[in-house]
């Protein structure tokens, strides 16, 4: 059973601070890792993808991947109230199968 | 321009009825998916289609039957609806199948309520 684990939260962060979201996965064969943001009542929106060990930065977002530890994280710098949402970690199963395995999501609250 | 669209947005029906949800993407993608998000917000893959061919069926009851008339459309038909089918159903699409770059883009969702 391939699993993706996230702390469900809620994670409360003051406005302007760095929000750190974590995810672990069980399938060592996984090659791609995605972070989606989902506002209440809306669909998941892709915000970051990462394929190689290390950091990948896009604006205020940084994704970090450590395949040896089977760990992927998302940092949000200068957090804004509009960042308040559920953040979903998603991993395609190894071996070329389709479909994403999602974690249960971390509910992030940015406090003004 | 809408990339992945679904109809209807809301669907309220009685137990035992049969209903369909339609999905269309104008991204030129060759792979489409159906996901179910339950009341606890857990998002789970149901089906995957590549070029109109079923790729995966993740332990979904056979009351659920996907149909793909062409690469741009993937419909979901549900027979004999049960209370437990109440959920939000999301369609998604991606450009590559099984390769590293499997970025999937989601439709707005269909909220199904079975009474």
PDB file of C-alpha atoms in Angstrom:
ATOM      1  CA  UNK A   1       0.000   0.000   0.000  1.00  0.00           C
ATOM      2  CA  UNK A   2       1.610   3.219  -1.158  1.00  0.00           C
ATOM      3  CA  UNK A   3       1.103   5.967   1.372  1.00  0.00           C
ATOM      4  CA  UNK A   4       1.615   9.679   1.652  1.00  0.00           C
ATOM      5  CA  UNK A   5       1.554  11.123   5.147  1.00  0.00           C
ATOM      6  CA  UNK A   6       0.931  14.696   6.205  1.00  0.00           C
ATOM      7  CA  UNK A   7       0.151  16.354   9.503  1.00  0.00           C
ATOM      8  CA  UNK A   8      -3.489  17.401   9.186  1.00  0.00           C
ATOM      9  CA  UNK A   9      -3.047  20.498  11.374  1.00  0.00           C
ATOM     10  CA  UNK A  10      -4.400  23.048  11.634  1.00  0.00           C
ATOM     11  CA  UNK A  11      -1.058  24.792  11.365  1.00  0.00           C
ATOM     12  CA  UNK A  12      -1.347  28.383  12.510  1.00  0.00           C
ATOM     13  CA  UNK A  13       1.309  30.855  11.347  1.00  0.00           C
ATOM     14  CA  UNK A  14       1.417  34.645  11.869  1.00  0.00           C
ATOM     15  CA  UNK A  15       1.274  36.832   8.795  1.00  0.00           C
ATOM     16  CA  UNK A  16       4.725  37.530   7.375  1.00  0.00           C
ATOM     17  CA  UNK A  17       6.308  34.419   8.902  1.00  0.00           C
ATOM     18  CA  UNK A  18       7.490  31.261   7.136  1.00  0.00           C
ATOM     19  CA  UNK A  19       5.012  28.396   6.926  1.00  0.00           C
ATOM     20  CA  UNK A  20       6.599  24.939   6.765  1.00  0.00           C
ATOM     21  CA  UNK A  21       4.575  21.996   5.507  1.00  0.00           C
ATOM     22  CA  UNK A  22       5.901  18.450   5.583  1.00  0.00           C
ATOM     23  CA  UNK A  23       5.146  15.214   3.785  1.00  0.00           C
ATOM     24  CA  UNK A  24       6.571  11.692   3.869  1.00  0.00           C
ATOM     25  CA  UNK A  25       5.949   8.955   1.336  1.00  0.00           C
ATOM     26  CA  UNK A  26       6.369   5.202   1.401  1.00  0.00           C
ATOM     27  CA  UNK A  27       7.208   4.291  -2.211  1.00  0.00           C
ATOM     28  CA  UNK A  28      10.979   4.522  -2.808  1.00  0.00           C
ATOM     29  CA  UNK A  29      10.354   4.276  -6.546  1.00  0.00           C
ATOM     30  CA  UNK A  30       8.529   7.614  -6.681  1.00  0.00           C
ATOM     31  CA  UNK A  31      10.185  10.118  -8.991  1.00  0.00           C
ATOM     32  CA  UNK A  32       7.837  13.095  -9.005  1.00  0.00           C
ATOM     33  CA  UNK A  33       6.345  15.096  -6.156  1.00  0.00           C
ATOM     34  CA  UNK A  34       3.643  17.725  -6.241  1.00  0.00           C
ATOM     35  CA  UNK A  35       2.111  20.262  -3.920  1.00  0.00           C
ATOM     36  CA  UNK A  36      -1.467  21.326  -4.466  1.00  0.00           C
ATOM     37  CA  UNK A  37      -3.365  24.081  -2.721  1.00  0.00           C
ATOM     38  CA  UNK A  38      -7.081  23.665  -2.131  1.00  0.00           C
ATOM     39  CA  UNK A  39      -9.310  26.436  -0.890  1.00  0.00           C
ATOM     40  CA  UNK A  40     -12.530  25.413   0.822  1.00  0.00           C
ATOM     41  CA  UNK A  41     -15.127  24.406  -1.768  1.00  0.00           C
ATOM     42  CA  UNK A  42     -12.653  24.679  -4.643  1.00  0.00           C
ATOM     43  CA  UNK A  43     -10.585  22.251  -6.686  1.00  0.00           C
ATOM     44  CA  UNK A  44      -6.915  21.400  -6.051  1.00  0.00           C
ATOM     45  CA  UNK A  45      -4.534  23.830  -7.745  1.00  0.00           C
ATOM     46  CA  UNK A  46      -0.995  22.777  -8.606  1.00  0.00           C
ATOM     47  CA  UNK A  47       1.532  25.154  -7.028  1.00  0.00           C
ATOM     48  CA  UNK A  48       4.841  23.272  -7.065  1.00  0.00           C
ATOM     49  CA  UNK A  49       6.422  20.205  -8.584  1.00  0.00           C
ATOM     50  CA  UNK A  50       9.846  18.781  -7.762  1.00  0.00           C
ATOM     51  CA  UNK A  51      11.759  15.862  -9.231  1.00  0.00           C
ATOM     52  CA  UNK A  52      15.340  16.110  -7.944  1.00  0.00           C
ATOM     53  CA  UNK A  53      16.861  16.162  -4.493  1.00  0.00           C
ATOM     54  CA  UNK A  54      17.371  19.635  -3.111  1.00  0.00           C
ATOM     55  CA  UNK A  55      15.412  22.851  -3.248  1.00  0.00           C
ATOM     56  CA  UNK A  56      13.236  24.389  -5.921  1.00  0.00           C
ATOM     57  CA  UNK A  57      12.080  27.963  -5.553  1.00  0.00           C
ATOM     58  CA  UNK A  58       9.153  29.709  -7.227  1.00  0.00           C
ATOM     59  CA  UNK A  59       8.318  33.126  -5.871  1.00  0.00           C
ATOM     60  CA  UNK A  60       7.440  32.816  -2.186  1.00  0.00           C
ATOM     61  CA  UNK A  61       7.282  29.025  -2.432  1.00  0.00           C
ATOM     62  CA  UNK A  62      10.180  26.606  -1.970  1.00  0.00           C
ATOM     63  CA  UNK A  63       9.830  22.861  -2.326  1.00  0.00           C
ATOM     64  CA  UNK A  64      12.467  20.645  -0.722  1.00  0.00           C
ATOM     65  CA  UNK A  65      13.032  16.987  -1.580  1.00  0.00           C
ATOM     66  CA  UNK A  66      15.112  14.365   0.209  1.00  0.00           C
ATOM     67  CA  UNK A  67      14.647  11.001  -1.501  1.00  0.00           C
ATOM     68  CA  UNK A  68      16.905   9.166   0.928  1.00  0.00           C
ATOM     69  CA  UNK A  69      14.636  10.178   3.808  1.00  0.00           C
ATOM     70  CA  UNK A  70      11.487   9.947   1.613  1.00  0.00           C
ATOM     71  CA  UNK A  71      10.576  13.439   2.666  1.00  0.00           C
ATOM     72  CA  UNK A  72       9.261  16.438   0.768  1.00  0.00           C
ATOM     73  CA  UNK A  73       8.396  19.817   2.220  1.00  0.00           C
ATOM     74  CA  UNK A  74       6.925  23.138   1.161  1.00  0.00           C
ATOM     75  CA  UNK A  75       8.025  26.456   2.599  1.00  0.00           C
ATOM     76  CA  UNK A  76       5.921  29.570   2.151  1.00  0.00           C
ATOM     77  CA  UNK A  77       7.812  32.782   2.876  1.00  0.00           C
ATOM     78  CA  UNK A  78       6.160  36.054   3.891  1.00  0.00           C
ATOM     79  CA  UNK A  79       2.888  34.229   4.559  1.00  0.00           C
ATOM     80  CA  UNK A  80      -0.271  36.092   3.616  1.00  0.00           C
ATOM     81  CA  UNK A  81      -3.861  35.544   4.810  1.00  0.00           C
ATOM     82  CA  UNK A  82      -4.645  34.462   1.233  1.00  0.00           C
ATOM     83  CA  UNK A  83      -2.304  31.491   1.750  1.00  0.00           C
ATOM     84  CA  UNK A  84      -4.807  30.050   4.232  1.00  0.00           C
ATOM     85  CA  UNK A  85      -5.910  26.795   2.618  1.00  0.00           C
ATOM     86  CA  UNK A  86      -5.371  23.054   2.712  1.00  0.00           C
ATOM     87  CA  UNK A  87      -2.089  21.953   1.158  1.00  0.00           C
ATOM     88  CA  UNK A  88      -2.012  18.518  -0.414  1.00  0.00           C
ATOM     89  CA  UNK A  89       1.130  16.527  -1.066  1.00  0.00           C
ATOM     90  CA  UNK A  90       0.803  14.186  -4.065  1.00  0.00           C
ATOM     91  CA  UNK A  91       3.022  11.440  -5.391  1.00  0.00           C
ATOM     92  CA  UNK A  92       2.558   9.331  -8.537  1.00  0.00           C
ATOM     93  CA  UNK A  93       3.148   5.666  -7.684  1.00  0.00           C
ATOM     94  CA  UNK A  94       6.490   4.318  -8.835  1.00  0.00           C
ATOM     95  CA  UNK A  95       6.656   2.074 -11.864  1.00  0.00           C
ATOM     96  CA  UNK A  96       4.851   4.302 -14.327  1.00  0.00           C
ATOM     97  CA  UNK A  97       1.297   3.792 -13.082  1.00  0.00           C
ATOM     98  CA  UNK A  98      -1.106   6.653 -13.409  1.00  0.00           C
ATOM     99  CA  UNK A  99      -3.043   8.610 -10.840  1.00  0.00           C
ATOM    100  CA  UNK A 100      -1.716  10.565  -7.895  1.00  0.00           C
ATOM    101  CA  UNK A 101      -1.647   9.301  -4.333  1.00  0.00           C
ATOM    102  CA  UNK A 102      -2.568  12.226  -2.121  1.00  0.00           C
ATOM    103  CA  UNK A 103      -1.875  12.871   1.501  1.00  0.00           C
ATOM    104  CA  UNK A 104      -4.793  13.935   3.658  1.00  0.00           C
ATOM    105  CA  UNK A 105      -3.613  17.526   3.521  1.00  0.00           C
ATOM    106  CA  UNK A 106      -2.433  20.115   6.022  1.00  0.00           C
ATOM    107  CA  UNK A 107      -4.855  22.884   6.915  1.00  0.00           C
ATOM    108  CA  UNK A 108      -2.843  26.116   7.073  1.00  0.00           C
ATOM    109  CA  UNK A 109      -4.162  29.227   8.784  1.00  0.00           C
ATOM    110  CA  UNK A 110      -2.312  32.526   8.400  1.00  0.00           C
ATOM    111  CA  UNK A 111      -3.213  34.845  11.243  1.00  0.00           C
ATOM    112  CA  UNK A 112      -3.320  38.582  10.370  1.00  0.00           C
TER     113      UNK A 112
ATOM    114  CA  UNK B   1     -10.709  29.963 -21.150  1.00  0.00           C
ATOM    115  CA  UNK B   2     -11.748  26.960 -19.118  1.00  0.00           C
ATOM    116  CA  UNK B   3      -9.063  24.247 -19.125  1.00  0.00           C
ATOM    117  CA  UNK B   4     -10.905  21.346 -17.458  1.00  0.00           C
ATOM    118  CA  UNK B   5     -14.650  21.686 -17.125  1.00  0.00           C
ATOM    119  CA  UNK B   6     -17.268  19.481 -15.503  1.00  0.00           C
ATOM    120  CA  UNK B   7     -21.036  19.363 -15.566  1.00  0.00           C
ATOM    121  CA  UNK B   8     -23.085  19.529 -13.522  1.00  0.00           C
ATOM    122  CA  UNK B   9     -21.526  21.424 -10.633  1.00  0.00           C
ATOM    123  CA  UNK B  10     -24.103  20.130  -8.182  1.00  0.00           C
ATOM    124  CA  UNK B  11     -26.124  16.928  -8.368  1.00  0.00           C
ATOM    125  CA  UNK B  12     -28.783  15.964  -5.826  1.00  0.00           C
ATOM    126  CA  UNK B  13     -30.556  12.667  -6.345  1.00  0.00           C
ATOM    127  CA  UNK B  14     -32.313   9.797  -4.637  1.00  0.00           C
ATOM    128  CA  UNK B  15     -30.803   6.448  -3.697  1.00  0.00           C
ATOM    129  CA  UNK B  16     -31.107   3.892  -6.458  1.00  0.00           C
ATOM    130  CA  UNK B  17     -31.044   6.408  -9.295  1.00  0.00           C
ATOM    131  CA  UNK B  18     -28.539   6.423 -12.156  1.00  0.00           C
ATOM    132  CA  UNK B  19     -26.621   9.615 -12.933  1.00  0.00           C
ATOM    133  CA  UNK B  20     -23.784  10.847 -15.150  1.00  0.00           C
ATOM    134  CA  UNK B  21     -21.081  13.468 -14.762  1.00  0.00           C
ATOM    135  CA  UNK B  22     -19.333  14.909 -17.798  1.00  0.00           C
ATOM    136  CA  UNK B  23     -15.785  16.199 -18.123  1.00  0.00           C
ATOM    137  CA  UNK B  24     -14.032  18.001 -20.950  1.00  0.00           C
ATOM    138  CA  UNK B  25     -10.518  19.373 -21.272  1.00  0.00           C
ATOM    139  CA  UNK B  26      -9.212  21.766 -23.917  1.00  0.00           C
ATOM    140  CA  UNK B  27      -5.536  21.448 -22.968  1.00  0.00           C
ATOM    141  CA  UNK B  28      -4.677  18.869 -25.608  1.00  0.00           C
ATOM    142  CA  UNK B  29      -3.811  16.355 -22.875  1.00  0.00           C
ATOM    143  CA  UNK B  30      -3.912  12.643 -23.579  1.00  0.00           C
ATOM    144  CA  UNK B  31      -4.642  11.322 -20.097  1.00  0.00           C
ATOM    145  CA  UNK B  32      -7.720  11.998 -17.965  1.00  0.00           C
ATOM    146  CA  UNK B  33      -8.688  10.945 -14.468  1.00  0.00           C
ATOM    147  CA  UNK B  34     -11.555  10.745 -12.032  1.00  0.00           C
ATOM    148  CA  UNK B  35     -10.942  11.385  -8.341  1.00  0.00           C
ATOM    149  CA  UNK B  36     -13.323  11.188  -5.390  1.00  0.00           C
ATOM    150  CA  UNK B  37     -13.025  13.503  -2.391  1.00  0.00           C
ATOM    151  CA  UNK B  38     -15.032  12.260   0.568  1.00  0.00           C
ATOM    152  CA  UNK B  39     -16.502  14.162   3.500  1.00  0.00           C
ATOM    153  CA  UNK B  40     -13.159  14.023   5.297  1.00  0.00           C
ATOM    154  CA  UNK B  41     -11.570  15.742   2.314  1.00  0.00           C
ATOM    155  CA  UNK B  42      -9.481  12.711   1.381  1.00  0.00           C
ATOM    156  CA  UNK B  43      -8.796  12.750  -2.354  1.00  0.00           C
ATOM    157  CA  UNK B  44      -8.498   9.351  -4.008  1.00  0.00           C
ATOM    158  CA  UNK B  45      -7.920   8.220  -7.597  1.00  0.00           C
ATOM    159  CA  UNK B  46     -10.758   6.210  -9.168  1.00  0.00           C
ATOM    160  CA  UNK B  47      -9.916   5.848 -12.852  1.00  0.00           C
ATOM    161  CA  UNK B  48      -7.292   6.826 -15.362  1.00  0.00           C
ATOM    162  CA  UNK B  49      -7.740   6.938 -19.142  1.00  0.00           C
ATOM    163  CA  UNK B  50      -5.046   7.400 -21.769  1.00  0.00           C
ATOM    164  CA  UNK B  51      -6.098   8.015 -25.374  1.00  0.00           C
ATOM    165  CA  UNK B  52      -9.570   6.640 -24.617  1.00  0.00           C
ATOM    166  CA  UNK B  53      -8.144   3.478 -23.040  1.00  0.00           C
ATOM    167  CA  UNK B  54      -8.751   2.550 -19.391  1.00  0.00           C
ATOM    168  CA  UNK B  55      -5.424   2.382 -17.554  1.00  0.00           C
ATOM    169  CA  UNK B  56      -6.323   1.981 -13.906  1.00  0.00           C
ATOM    170  CA  UNK B  57      -9.414   1.189 -11.883  1.00  0.00           C
ATOM    171  CA  UNK B  58      -8.665   1.566  -8.219  1.00  0.00           C
ATOM    172  CA  UNK B  59     -11.042  -0.811  -6.407  1.00  0.00           C
ATOM    173  CA  UNK B  60     -14.094   1.109  -7.491  1.00  0.00           C
ATOM    174  CA  UNK B  61     -17.465  -0.721  -7.440  1.00  0.00           C
ATOM    175  CA  UNK B  62     -18.608  -1.731 -10.896  1.00  0.00           C
ATOM    176  CA  UNK B  63     -21.639   0.551 -10.432  1.00  0.00           C
ATOM    177  CA  UNK B  64     -19.186   3.214 -11.601  1.00  0.00           C
ATOM    178  CA  UNK B  65     -18.480   3.094 -15.317  1.00  0.00           C
ATOM    179  CA  UNK B  66     -16.228   5.638 -17.003  1.00  0.00           C
ATOM    180  CA  UNK B  67     -16.512   6.290 -20.718  1.00  0.00           C
ATOM    181  CA  UNK B  68     -14.151   8.221 -22.942  1.00  0.00           C
ATOM    182  CA  UNK B  69     -15.607   9.025 -26.369  1.00  0.00           C
ATOM    183  CA  UNK B  70     -12.440  10.889 -27.350  1.00  0.00           C
ATOM    184  CA  UNK B  71      -9.222  12.204 -25.808  1.00  0.00           C
ATOM    185  CA  UNK B  72     -10.860  15.421 -24.671  1.00  0.00           C
ATOM    186  CA  UNK B  73     -13.810  13.886 -22.836  1.00  0.00           C
ATOM    187  CA  UNK B  74     -14.196  11.502 -19.917  1.00  0.00           C
ATOM    188  CA  UNK B  75     -17.618  10.849 -18.486  1.00  0.00           C
ATOM    189  CA  UNK B  76     -18.587   9.002 -15.327  1.00  0.00           C
ATOM    190  CA  UNK B  77     -21.822   7.057 -15.102  1.00  0.00           C
ATOM    191  CA  UNK B  78     -23.011   5.789 -11.738  1.00  0.00           C
ATOM    192  CA  UNK B  79     -25.722   3.162 -11.413  1.00  0.00           C
ATOM    193  CA  UNK B  80     -27.877   2.428  -8.383  1.00  0.00           C
ATOM    194  CA  UNK B  81     -26.579   5.339  -6.335  1.00  0.00           C
ATOM    195  CA  UNK B  82     -25.934   4.734  -2.641  1.00  0.00           C
ATOM    196  CA  UNK B  83     -25.661   7.122   0.297  1.00  0.00           C
ATOM    197  CA  UNK B  84     -21.919   6.454   0.471  1.00  0.00           C
ATOM    198  CA  UNK B  85     -21.473   7.797  -3.041  1.00  0.00           C
ATOM    199  CA  UNK B  86     -22.077  11.309  -1.745  1.00  0.00           C
ATOM    200  CA  UNK B  87     -18.813  13.164  -2.340  1.00  0.00           C
ATOM    201  CA  UNK B  88     -17.137  15.653  -4.618  1.00  0.00           C
ATOM    202  CA  UNK B  89     -15.936  14.105  -7.859  1.00  0.00           C
ATOM    203  CA  UNK B  90     -13.036  15.770  -9.631  1.00  0.00           C
ATOM    204  CA  UNK B  91     -11.925  15.251 -13.179  1.00  0.00           C
ATOM    205  CA  UNK B  92      -8.270  15.929 -14.000  1.00  0.00           C
ATOM    206  CA  UNK B  93      -6.002  15.731 -17.017  1.00  0.00           C
ATOM    207  CA  UNK B  94      -2.294  15.519 -17.768  1.00  0.00           C
ATOM    208  CA  UNK B  95      -0.061  15.590 -20.824  1.00  0.00           C
ATOM    209  CA  UNK B  96       2.176  12.597 -20.182  1.00  0.00           C
ATOM    210  CA  UNK B  97       1.399   9.163 -18.864  1.00  0.00           C
ATOM    211  CA  UNK B  98       3.822   7.326 -16.624  1.00  0.00           C
ATOM    212  CA  UNK B  99       6.665   9.751 -17.208  1.00  0.00           C
ATOM    213  CA  UNK B 100       8.307  11.909 -14.618  1.00  0.00           C
ATOM    214  CA  UNK B 101       6.372  15.028 -15.575  1.00  0.00           C
ATOM    215  CA  UNK B 102       2.871  13.959 -14.588  1.00  0.00           C
ATOM    216  CA  UNK B 103       1.433  17.349 -13.623  1.00  0.00           C
ATOM    217  CA  UNK B 104      -2.315  17.003 -13.365  1.00  0.00           C
ATOM    218  CA  UNK B 105      -4.830  19.813 -13.650  1.00  0.00           C
ATOM    219  CA  UNK B 106      -8.190  19.567 -11.981  1.00  0.00           C
ATOM    220  CA  UNK B 107     -11.690  20.550 -12.977  1.00  0.00           C
ATOM    221  CA  UNK B 108     -13.976  22.491 -10.622  1.00  0.00           C
ATOM    222  CA  UNK B 109     -15.617  19.371  -9.218  1.00  0.00           C
ATOM    223  CA  UNK B 110     -19.135  17.962  -9.048  1.00  0.00           C
ATOM    224  CA  UNK B 111     -20.738  17.784  -5.628  1.00  0.00           C
ATOM    225  CA  UNK B 112     -22.964  14.712  -5.569  1.00  0.00           C
ATOM    226  CA  UNK B 113     -25.510  14.354  -2.781  1.00  0.00           C
ATOM    227  CA  UNK B 114     -27.484  11.123  -2.517  1.00  0.00           C
ATOM    228  CA  UNK B 115     -30.605  11.323  -0.369  1.00  0.00           C
TER     229      UNK B 115
END
